[in-house]
């Protein structure tokens, strides 16, 4: 079995050409996702998580543009292959679950037919009857009671949780190698969230799919991910195993982010928030984007972009505090 990562993103840069100016949405995004691994993508709103997800599928529409970088999936660079090849990869090899399932389901087609249609698009040898049967099997695998009847329903007849299960069925029925789940449960209430995540995890391990899990919820991340990547204002600031990043964070932003998680044991304790605001993305990155909010800021942080340092084990952080440390090596 090959040890090459399934997905390797390097120096990804995405800009949006708006009337207000150029939004430097992604400046330096890099991470690797191994086979059968779940990698969590964390960071405050607007830091570029969804843009990263869309770029992986080459779905950045004007006024956005992928400026540079590489996205190597199964040995091919998604950014340089032709459109027909990308279309082939979308859905059959890489699927994406969006935050709002109802927006992604077609309101005038029965949900079972929508799941079957996904199969038919990617396997032309399949006939409609067996596609429908596989769709119903998939609904059953997702713990949907009376799946044959459920397949006959239209999206407006379903609850949010049920719609999200149908979306998961649609995205996993082709057994993709990579599932991108962009806030898959944030629109649902807490008890349903836990059920859906558990279902997703079971199914993902059955079909041996790797997952890029985007979530605001660091608790969910700790439970579902093997590795974590943390973004700040379009920059990748820390990547590594879930243990290293969430238990021994080495970037001041990650340390702050972890302090914002409510303490379940002390629910009355006031919530910590990182002081200051995220910088405007209308300016290109020329320094550490976190400098205006960082308690450890030094002069050079305001002038230079910190390199990414390889720390001990599976752990990287882009912060000058590691410069000169014997176990850190700039990449
Ligand atoms: N079509 C667009 N035009 C202009 N700017 C855009 C566009 N799409 C995204 N952006 C900008 O790119 C940046 C990253 O957005 P993105 O949606 O990836 O954030 P996010 O991390 O997914 O946030 P959230 O947690 O709220 O979902 C934001 O500053 C956003 O304003
Ligand atoms: S590079 Fe400087 S400003 Fe940025 S996180 Fe590290 S210490 Fe703080
Ligand atoms: Mg988003």
CSV table of C-alpha atoms and ligand atoms in Angstrom, one decimal:
chain,number,residue,atom,x,y,z
A,1,UNK,CA,0.0,0.0,0.0
A,2,UNK,CA,1.3,3.4,-0.9
A,3,UNK,CA,2.3,5.8,1.9
A,4,UNK,CA,1.7,8.9,-0.3
A,5,UNK,CA,-1.0,11.2,1.2
A,6,UNK,CA,-4.3,11.0,-0.5
A,7,UNK,CA,-4.4,14.8,-0.8
A,8,UNK,CA,-1.5,17.2,-0.6
A,9,UNK,CA,-2.3,21.0,-0.7
A,10,UNK,CA,0.7,23.3,-1.0
A,11,UNK,CA,0.9,27.1,-1.0
A,12,UNK,CA,-2.7,27.6,-2.0
A,13,UNK,CA,-3.5,31.2,-2.8
A,14,UNK,CA,-7.1,32.4,-3.7
A,15,UNK,CA,-8.1,36.0,-4.3
A,16,UNK,CA,-11.5,37.6,-4.9
A,17,UNK,CA,-11.5,40.6,-7.2
A,18,UNK,CA,-14.3,42.7,-5.7
A,19,UNK,CA,-15.4,46.4,-6.1
A,20,UNK,CA,-13.8,47.1,-2.7
A,21,UNK,CA,-10.5,45.7,-3.9
A,22,UNK,CA,-8.7,42.3,-3.9
A,23,UNK,CA,-9.8,40.1,-1.0
A,24,UNK,CA,-6.7,37.9,-0.2
A,25,UNK,CA,-8.9,35.1,1.0
A,26,UNK,CA,-6.2,32.4,1.1
A,27,UNK,CA,-2.6,33.3,1.2
A,28,UNK,CA,-0.7,30.3,2.3
A,29,UNK,CA,-2.7,27.2,2.8
A,30,UNK,CA,-0.9,23.8,3.1
A,31,UNK,CA,-1.8,20.5,4.6
A,32,UNK,CA,-1.7,16.8,3.9
A,33,UNK,CA,-4.6,14.3,4.3
A,34,UNK,CA,-3.7,10.7,4.6
A,35,UNK,CA,-5.7,7.7,3.5
A,36,UNK,CA,-8.6,6.8,5.8
A,37,UNK,CA,-7.9,9.7,8.0
A,38,UNK,CA,-10.2,12.5,9.2
A,39,UNK,CA,-8.5,15.9,9.2
A,40,UNK,CA,-10.3,18.8,11.0
A,41,UNK,CA,-10.1,22.3,9.6
A,42,UNK,CA,-10.6,24.9,12.3
A,43,UNK,CA,-10.6,28.7,12.6
A,44,UNK,CA,-12.8,31.7,13.1
A,45,UNK,CA,-15.5,32.7,10.7
A,46,UNK,CA,-14.1,34.2,7.5
A,47,UNK,CA,-10.7,32.6,7.8
A,48,UNK,CA,-11.1,30.6,4.6
A,49,UNK,CA,-12.3,27.1,5.5
A,50,UNK,CA,-15.1,27.0,2.9
A,51,UNK,CA,-12.9,28.7,0.2
A,52,UNK,CA,-10.3,26.0,0.8
A,53,UNK,CA,-13.0,23.3,0.5
A,54,UNK,CA,-14.3,24.7,-2.8
A,55,UNK,CA,-10.8,25.2,-4.2
A,56,UNK,CA,-10.1,21.5,-3.7
A,57,UNK,CA,-13.0,20.8,-6.1
A,58,UNK,CA,-11.9,23.7,-8.3
A,59,UNK,CA,-15.2,25.4,-7.6
A,60,UNK,CA,-14.0,29.0,-7.2
A,61,UNK,CA,-16.3,31.1,-9.3
A,62,UNK,CA,-15.6,34.7,-10.5
A,63,UNK,CA,-14.8,37.2,-9.0
A,64,UNK,CA,-12.6,34.6,-7.3
A,65,UNK,CA,-9.5,33.1,-8.8
A,66,UNK,CA,-7.0,30.4,-7.7
A,67,UNK,CA,-3.8,32.3,-8.0
A,68,UNK,CA,-1.2,29.7,-7.3
A,69,UNK,CA,-0.4,26.5,-5.4
A,70,UNK,CA,-1.0,22.8,-6.0
A,71,UNK,CA,-3.6,20.3,-4.9
A,72,UNK,CA,-2.3,16.9,-5.5
A,73,UNK,CA,-5.0,14.2,-5.3
A,74,UNK,CA,-4.1,10.6,-6.0
A,75,UNK,CA,-0.9,11.9,-7.8
A,76,UNK,CA,-2.7,14.4,-10.1
A,77,UNK,CA,-2.7,18.2,-9.6
A,78,UNK,CA,-6.4,19.2,-9.6
A,79,UNK,CA,-5.3,22.7,-10.5
A,80,UNK,CA,-3.7,21.7,-13.8
A,81,UNK,CA,-5.8,18.8,-15.2
A,82,UNK,CA,-8.5,19.6,-17.7
A,83,UNK,CA,-12.1,20.4,-16.7
A,84,UNK,CA,-13.5,17.0,-17.9
A,85,UNK,CA,-11.1,15.2,-15.5
A,86,UNK,CA,-12.1,17.5,-12.6
A,87,UNK,CA,-15.8,16.8,-13.4
A,88,UNK,CA,-15.0,13.1,-13.2
A,89,UNK,CA,-13.3,13.5,-9.8
A,90,UNK,CA,-16.2,15.6,-8.4
A,91,UNK,CA,-18.8,13.4,-6.9
A,92,UNK,CA,-17.3,10.0,-7.7
A,93,UNK,CA,-13.9,10.5,-6.0
A,94,UNK,CA,-14.4,13.6,-3.9
A,95,UNK,CA,-17.8,14.5,-2.5
A,96,UNK,CA,-18.8,17.5,-0.4
A,97,UNK,CA,-21.5,17.9,2.2
A,98,UNK,CA,-22.7,21.4,2.7
A,99,UNK,CA,-23.9,23.2,5.8
A,100,UNK,CA,-27.5,23.7,4.5
A,101,UNK,CA,-28.7,20.4,3.2
A,102,UNK,CA,-32.1,21.8,2.0
A,103,UNK,CA,-30.2,24.2,-0.3
A,104,UNK,CA,-28.4,21.3,-1.9
A,105,UNK,CA,-31.3,19.0,-2.5
A,106,UNK,CA,-33.5,19.5,-5.5
A,107,UNK,CA,-37.0,20.4,-4.2
A,108,UNK,CA,-39.0,18.8,-7.1
A,109,UNK,CA,-37.3,15.4,-7.2
A,110,UNK,CA,-38.1,12.6,-4.8
A,111,UNK,CA,-35.1,12.1,-2.4
A,112,UNK,CA,-34.6,8.4,-3.4
A,113,UNK,CA,-34.3,9.4,-7.0
A,114,UNK,CA,-31.8,12.1,-6.2
A,115,UNK,CA,-29.5,9.5,-4.5
A,116,UNK,CA,-30.0,7.1,-7.4
A,117,UNK,CA,-29.3,9.9,-9.9
A,118,UNK,CA,-25.9,10.5,-8.2
A,119,UNK,CA,-25.0,6.8,-8.8
A,120,UNK,CA,-26.2,6.9,-12.5
A,121,UNK,CA,-24.1,10.0,-13.3
A,122,UNK,CA,-21.0,8.2,-12.1
A,123,UNK,CA,-21.7,4.7,-13.3
A,124,UNK,CA,-23.2,4.6,-16.8
A,125,UNK,CA,-23.4,0.8,-16.8
A,126,UNK,CA,-25.9,0.9,-14.0
A,127,UNK,CA,-29.6,0.7,-14.8
A,128,UNK,CA,-32.2,2.8,-13.1
A,129,UNK,CA,-33.8,0.0,-11.1
A,130,UNK,CA,-30.6,-1.2,-9.5
A,131,UNK,CA,-29.6,2.4,-8.8
A,132,UNK,CA,-32.9,2.9,-7.0
A,133,UNK,CA,-32.3,-0.3,-5.0
A,134,UNK,CA,-28.8,0.8,-4.0
A,135,UNK,CA,-30.2,4.2,-3.0
A,136,UNK,CA,-32.7,2.5,-0.7
A,137,UNK,CA,-30.0,0.3,0.7
A,138,UNK,CA,-27.9,3.4,1.5
A,139,UNK,CA,-30.8,5.0,3.3
A,140,UNK,CA,-31.2,1.8,5.4
A,141,UNK,CA,-27.5,1.9,6.2
A,142,UNK,CA,-28.0,5.4,7.5
A,143,UNK,CA,-30.6,4.1,10.0
A,144,UNK,CA,-33.5,5.7,8.2
A,145,UNK,CA,-36.7,3.9,9.2
A,146,UNK,CA,-38.8,2.5,6.3
A,147,UNK,CA,-36.3,3.6,3.7
A,148,UNK,CA,-38.5,2.5,0.7
A,149,UNK,CA,-41.2,5.0,1.8
A,150,UNK,CA,-38.7,7.7,2.7
A,151,UNK,CA,-37.2,7.4,-0.8
A,152,UNK,CA,-40.6,8.5,-2.2
A,153,UNK,CA,-40.6,11.7,-0.3
A,154,UNK,CA,-39.8,15.3,-1.4
A,155,UNK,CA,-37.2,17.4,0.4
A,156,UNK,CA,-39.9,19.8,1.9
A,157,UNK,CA,-41.5,16.8,3.7
A,158,UNK,CA,-38.3,16.1,5.7
A,159,UNK,CA,-36.9,17.4,8.9
A,160,UNK,CA,-33.4,19.1,8.9
A,161,UNK,CA,-31.8,16.0,10.4
A,162,UNK,CA,-33.4,13.7,7.8
A,163,UNK,CA,-32.4,16.0,5.0
A,164,UNK,CA,-28.8,15.9,6.2
A,165,UNK,CA,-29.0,12.1,6.2
A,166,UNK,CA,-30.2,12.1,2.6
A,167,UNK,CA,-27.3,14.4,1.7
A,168,UNK,CA,-24.8,12.1,3.4
A,169,UNK,CA,-26.4,9.2,1.5
A,170,UNK,CA,-26.0,11.1,-1.8
A,171,UNK,CA,-22.4,12.0,-1.0
A,172,UNK,CA,-21.3,8.5,0.1
A,173,UNK,CA,-23.3,6.3,-2.2
A,174,UNK,CA,-20.5,6.5,-4.9
A,175,UNK,CA,-18.0,5.4,-2.2
A,176,UNK,CA,-15.7,8.5,-2.8
A,177,UNK,CA,-12.1,8.4,-1.6
A,178,UNK,CA,-12.5,11.8,0.0
A,179,UNK,CA,-15.5,13.4,1.7
A,180,UNK,CA,-15.4,17.1,2.4
A,181,UNK,CA,-17.9,17.9,5.2
A,182,UNK,CA,-18.3,21.7,5.5
A,183,UNK,CA,-20.0,22.3,8.9
A,184,UNK,CA,-22.2,19.2,8.2
A,185,UNK,CA,-24.3,19.5,11.4
A,186,UNK,CA,-24.1,23.2,12.5
A,187,UNK,CA,-27.7,23.9,11.2
A,188,UNK,CA,-29.1,21.0,13.3
A,189,UNK,CA,-29.9,20.9,17.0
A,190,UNK,CA,-27.4,19.4,19.4
A,191,UNK,CA,-28.9,15.9,19.9
A,192,UNK,CA,-29.4,15.4,16.2
A,193,UNK,CA,-25.9,16.7,15.5
A,194,UNK,CA,-24.4,13.9,17.6
A,195,UNK,CA,-26.5,11.3,15.9
A,196,UNK,CA,-25.6,12.5,12.4
A,197,UNK,CA,-21.9,12.7,13.3
A,198,UNK,CA,-21.9,9.2,14.7
A,199,UNK,CA,-23.6,7.8,11.6
A,200,UNK,CA,-21.2,9.6,9.4
A,201,UNK,CA,-18.3,8.2,11.2
A,202,UNK,CA,-19.6,4.6,11.0
A,203,UNK,CA,-20.3,4.9,7.3
A,204,UNK,CA,-17.0,6.6,6.6
A,205,UNK,CA,-15.0,3.8,8.3
A,206,UNK,CA,-17.1,1.1,6.5
A,207,UNK,CA,-16.3,2.5,3.1
A,208,UNK,CA,-12.8,3.6,4.1
A,209,UNK,CA,-13.2,7.2,3.0
A,210,UNK,CA,-10.9,10.0,4.1
A,211,UNK,CA,-12.6,13.1,5.5
A,212,UNK,CA,-11.9,16.8,5.6
A,213,UNK,CA,-14.1,17.9,8.5
A,214,UNK,CA,-14.8,21.6,8.7
A,215,UNK,CA,-16.3,22.6,12.1
A,216,UNK,CA,-16.4,25.5,14.5
A,217,UNK,CA,-16.7,22.9,17.3
A,218,UNK,CA,-13.4,21.9,18.7
A,219,UNK,CA,-15.1,19.3,20.9
A,220,UNK,CA,-16.4,17.6,17.7
A,221,UNK,CA,-13.0,17.9,16.2
A,222,UNK,CA,-11.3,16.2,19.2
A,223,UNK,CA,-13.8,13.3,19.0
A,224,UNK,CA,-13.9,12.8,15.2
A,225,UNK,CA,-10.5,13.7,13.8
A,226,UNK,CA,-7.0,12.1,13.8
A,227,UNK,CA,-5.3,15.3,12.7
A,228,UNK,CA,-6.2,19.1,12.8
A,229,UNK,CA,-5.2,22.1,10.7
A,230,UNK,CA,-5.8,25.6,12.1
A,231,UNK,CA,-6.3,28.6,9.9
A,232,UNK,CA,-6.2,32.3,10.7
A,233,UNK,CA,-7.1,35.0,8.2
A,234,UNK,CA,-6.3,32.9,5.1
A,235,UNK,CA,-3.0,31.6,6.6
A,236,UNK,CA,-2.4,28.1,7.9
A,237,UNK,CA,-1.0,28.6,11.3
A,238,UNK,CA,-0.8,25.1,12.9
A,239,UNK,CA,-1.1,21.5,11.7
A,240,UNK,CA,-0.6,18.2,13.4
A,241,UNK,CA,-2.0,15.2,15.2
A,242,UNK,CA,-5.1,16.0,17.2
A,243,UNK,CA,-3.1,15.3,20.4
A,244,UNK,CA,-0.3,17.7,19.5
A,245,UNK,CA,-2.5,20.5,18.3
A,246,UNK,CA,-5.4,20.4,20.8
A,247,UNK,CA,-3.4,19.3,23.9
A,248,UNK,CA,-0.1,21.0,23.2
A,249,UNK,CA,-0.9,23.9,20.9
A,250,UNK,CA,2.3,25.7,19.8
A,251,UNK,CA,0.8,28.8,18.0
A,252,UNK,CA,-0.6,31.6,20.1
A,253,UNK,CA,-3.8,31.7,18.0
A,254,UNK,CA,-4.5,28.0,18.6
A,255,UNK,CA,-3.9,28.5,22.3
A,256,UNK,CA,-6.4,31.4,22.3
A,257,UNK,CA,-8.9,29.5,20.2
A,258,UNK,CA,-8.8,26.6,22.7
A,259,UNK,CA,-9.5,28.9,25.6
A,260,UNK,CA,-12.7,30.1,23.9
A,261,UNK,CA,-14.2,26.6,24.3
A,262,UNK,CA,-16.8,26.6,27.1
A,263,UNK,CA,-15.8,24.5,30.1
A,264,UNK,CA,-18.5,21.9,30.4
A,265,UNK,CA,-17.5,21.3,34.1
A,266,UNK,CA,-18.0,25.0,34.8
A,267,UNK,CA,-20.8,26.2,32.6
A,268,UNK,CA,-21.2,29.5,34.6
A,269,UNK,CA,-17.7,30.6,34.0
A,270,UNK,CA,-17.5,33.7,31.7
A,271,UNK,CA,-16.4,32.8,28.1
A,272,UNK,CA,-12.9,33.8,27.1
A,273,UNK,CA,-12.6,35.7,23.8
A,274,UNK,CA,-9.5,36.7,21.9
A,275,UNK,CA,-9.2,40.5,22.0
A,276,UNK,CA,-9.1,42.5,18.9
A,277,UNK,CA,-10.4,41.9,15.4
A,278,UNK,CA,-9.4,39.8,12.4
A,279,UNK,CA,-7.3,42.0,10.0
A,280,UNK,CA,-8.8,43.1,6.7
A,281,UNK,CA,-8.1,40.7,3.9
A,282,UNK,CA,-8.0,43.6,1.5
A,283,UNK,CA,-4.2,43.9,2.3
A,284,UNK,CA,-1.8,41.3,1.0
A,285,UNK,CA,0.0,39.3,3.8
A,286,UNK,CA,3.3,40.9,4.7
A,287,UNK,CA,3.7,39.9,8.3
A,288,UNK,CA,2.1,37.5,10.9
A,289,UNK,CA,-1.6,38.1,10.4
A,290,UNK,CA,-2.1,37.4,14.1
A,291,UNK,CA,0.4,40.1,15.3
A,292,UNK,CA,-2.2,42.8,16.3
A,293,UNK,CA,-3.9,40.3,18.7
A,294,UNK,CA,-0.9,38.3,19.9
A,295,UNK,CA,0.3,38.6,23.5
A,296,UNK,CA,3.8,37.5,22.4
A,297,UNK,CA,4.2,39.8,19.5
A,298,UNK,CA,7.8,40.9,18.6
A,299,UNK,CA,9.0,43.5,16.2
A,300,UNK,CA,9.8,41.1,13.4
A,301,UNK,CA,6.3,39.6,13.6
A,302,UNK,CA,5.0,43.0,12.3
A,303,UNK,CA,7.5,43.0,9.4
A,304,UNK,CA,8.0,39.4,8.2
A,305,UNK,CA,5.8,36.4,7.5
A,306,UNK,CA,6.8,33.7,9.9
A,307,UNK,CA,8.0,30.5,8.2
A,308,UNK,CA,6.3,27.2,9.0
A,309,UNK,CA,8.4,25.3,11.6
A,310,UNK,CA,8.5,21.5,11.8
A,311,UNK,CA,8.3,20.7,15.5
A,312,UNK,CA,8.6,17.3,17.2
A,313,UNK,CA,6.5,14.5,15.6
A,314,UNK,CA,3.5,15.3,13.5
A,315,UNK,CA,3.3,19.0,14.3
A,316,UNK,CA,4.0,22.3,12.5
A,317,UNK,CA,3.4,25.9,13.5
A,318,UNK,CA,4.0,29.2,11.7
A,319,UNK,CA,5.3,31.3,14.5
A,320,UNK,CA,8.6,33.1,15.2
A,321,UNK,CA,8.5,31.9,18.8
A,322,UNK,CA,10.0,28.6,17.5
A,323,UNK,CA,12.8,30.3,15.7
A,324,UNK,CA,16.1,29.0,17.2
A,325,UNK,CA,14.5,26.4,19.3
A,326,UNK,CA,16.6,23.1,18.9
A,327,UNK,CA,13.6,20.9,18.0
A,328,UNK,CA,12.2,23.3,15.4
A,329,UNK,CA,13.2,23.4,11.8
A,330,UNK,CA,11.9,26.0,9.3
A,331,UNK,CA,10.3,24.3,6.3
B,1,LIG,N1,-17.6,35.4,-3.6
B,1,LIG,C1,-16.8,36.0,-2.8
B,1,LIG,N2,-16.5,37.3,-3.0
B,1,LIG,C2,-15.7,38.0,-2.2
B,1,LIG,N3,-15.1,37.5,-1.1
B,1,LIG,C3,-15.4,36.2,-0.8
B,1,LIG,C4,-16.2,35.4,-1.6
B,1,LIG,N4,-16.3,34.2,-1.0
B,1,LIG,C5,-15.5,34.2,0.1
B,1,LIG,N5,-15.0,35.5,0.2
B,1,LIG,C6,-14.1,35.9,1.3
B,1,LIG,O1,-13.2,34.9,1.6
B,1,LIG,C7,-12.9,34.8,3.0
B,1,LIG,C8,-13.0,33.4,3.4
B,1,LIG,O2,-14.4,33.0,3.4
B,1,LIG,P1,-14.9,31.5,3.8
B,1,LIG,O3,-16.3,31.4,3.4
B,1,LIG,O4,-13.9,30.5,3.3
B,1,LIG,O5,-14.8,31.6,5.4
B,1,LIG,P2,-15.1,30.4,6.4
B,1,LIG,O6,-13.8,30.2,7.2
B,1,LIG,O7,-15.7,29.3,5.7
B,1,LIG,O8,-16.1,31.1,7.4
B,1,LIG,P3,-17.4,30.5,8.2
B,1,LIG,O9,-16.8,29.8,9.4
B,1,LIG,O10,-18.2,31.7,8.5
B,1,LIG,O11,-18.1,29.5,7.2
B,1,LIG,C9,-13.9,35.8,3.7
B,1,LIG,O12,-13.2,36.9,4.0
B,1,LIG,C10,-14.9,36.0,2.6
B,1,LIG,O13,-15.4,37.3,2.7
B,2,LIG,S1,4.7,35.1,14.8
B,2,LIG,FE1,4.8,36.7,16.5
B,2,LIG,S2,2.8,37.7,16.4
B,2,LIG,FE2,2.6,35.8,15.2
B,2,LIG,S3,1.8,34.3,16.6
B,2,LIG,FE3,4.0,34.1,16.7
B,2,LIG,S4,4.7,35.5,18.3
B,2,LIG,FE4,2.6,36.0,17.8
B,3,LIG,MG1,-17.6,28.4,5.8
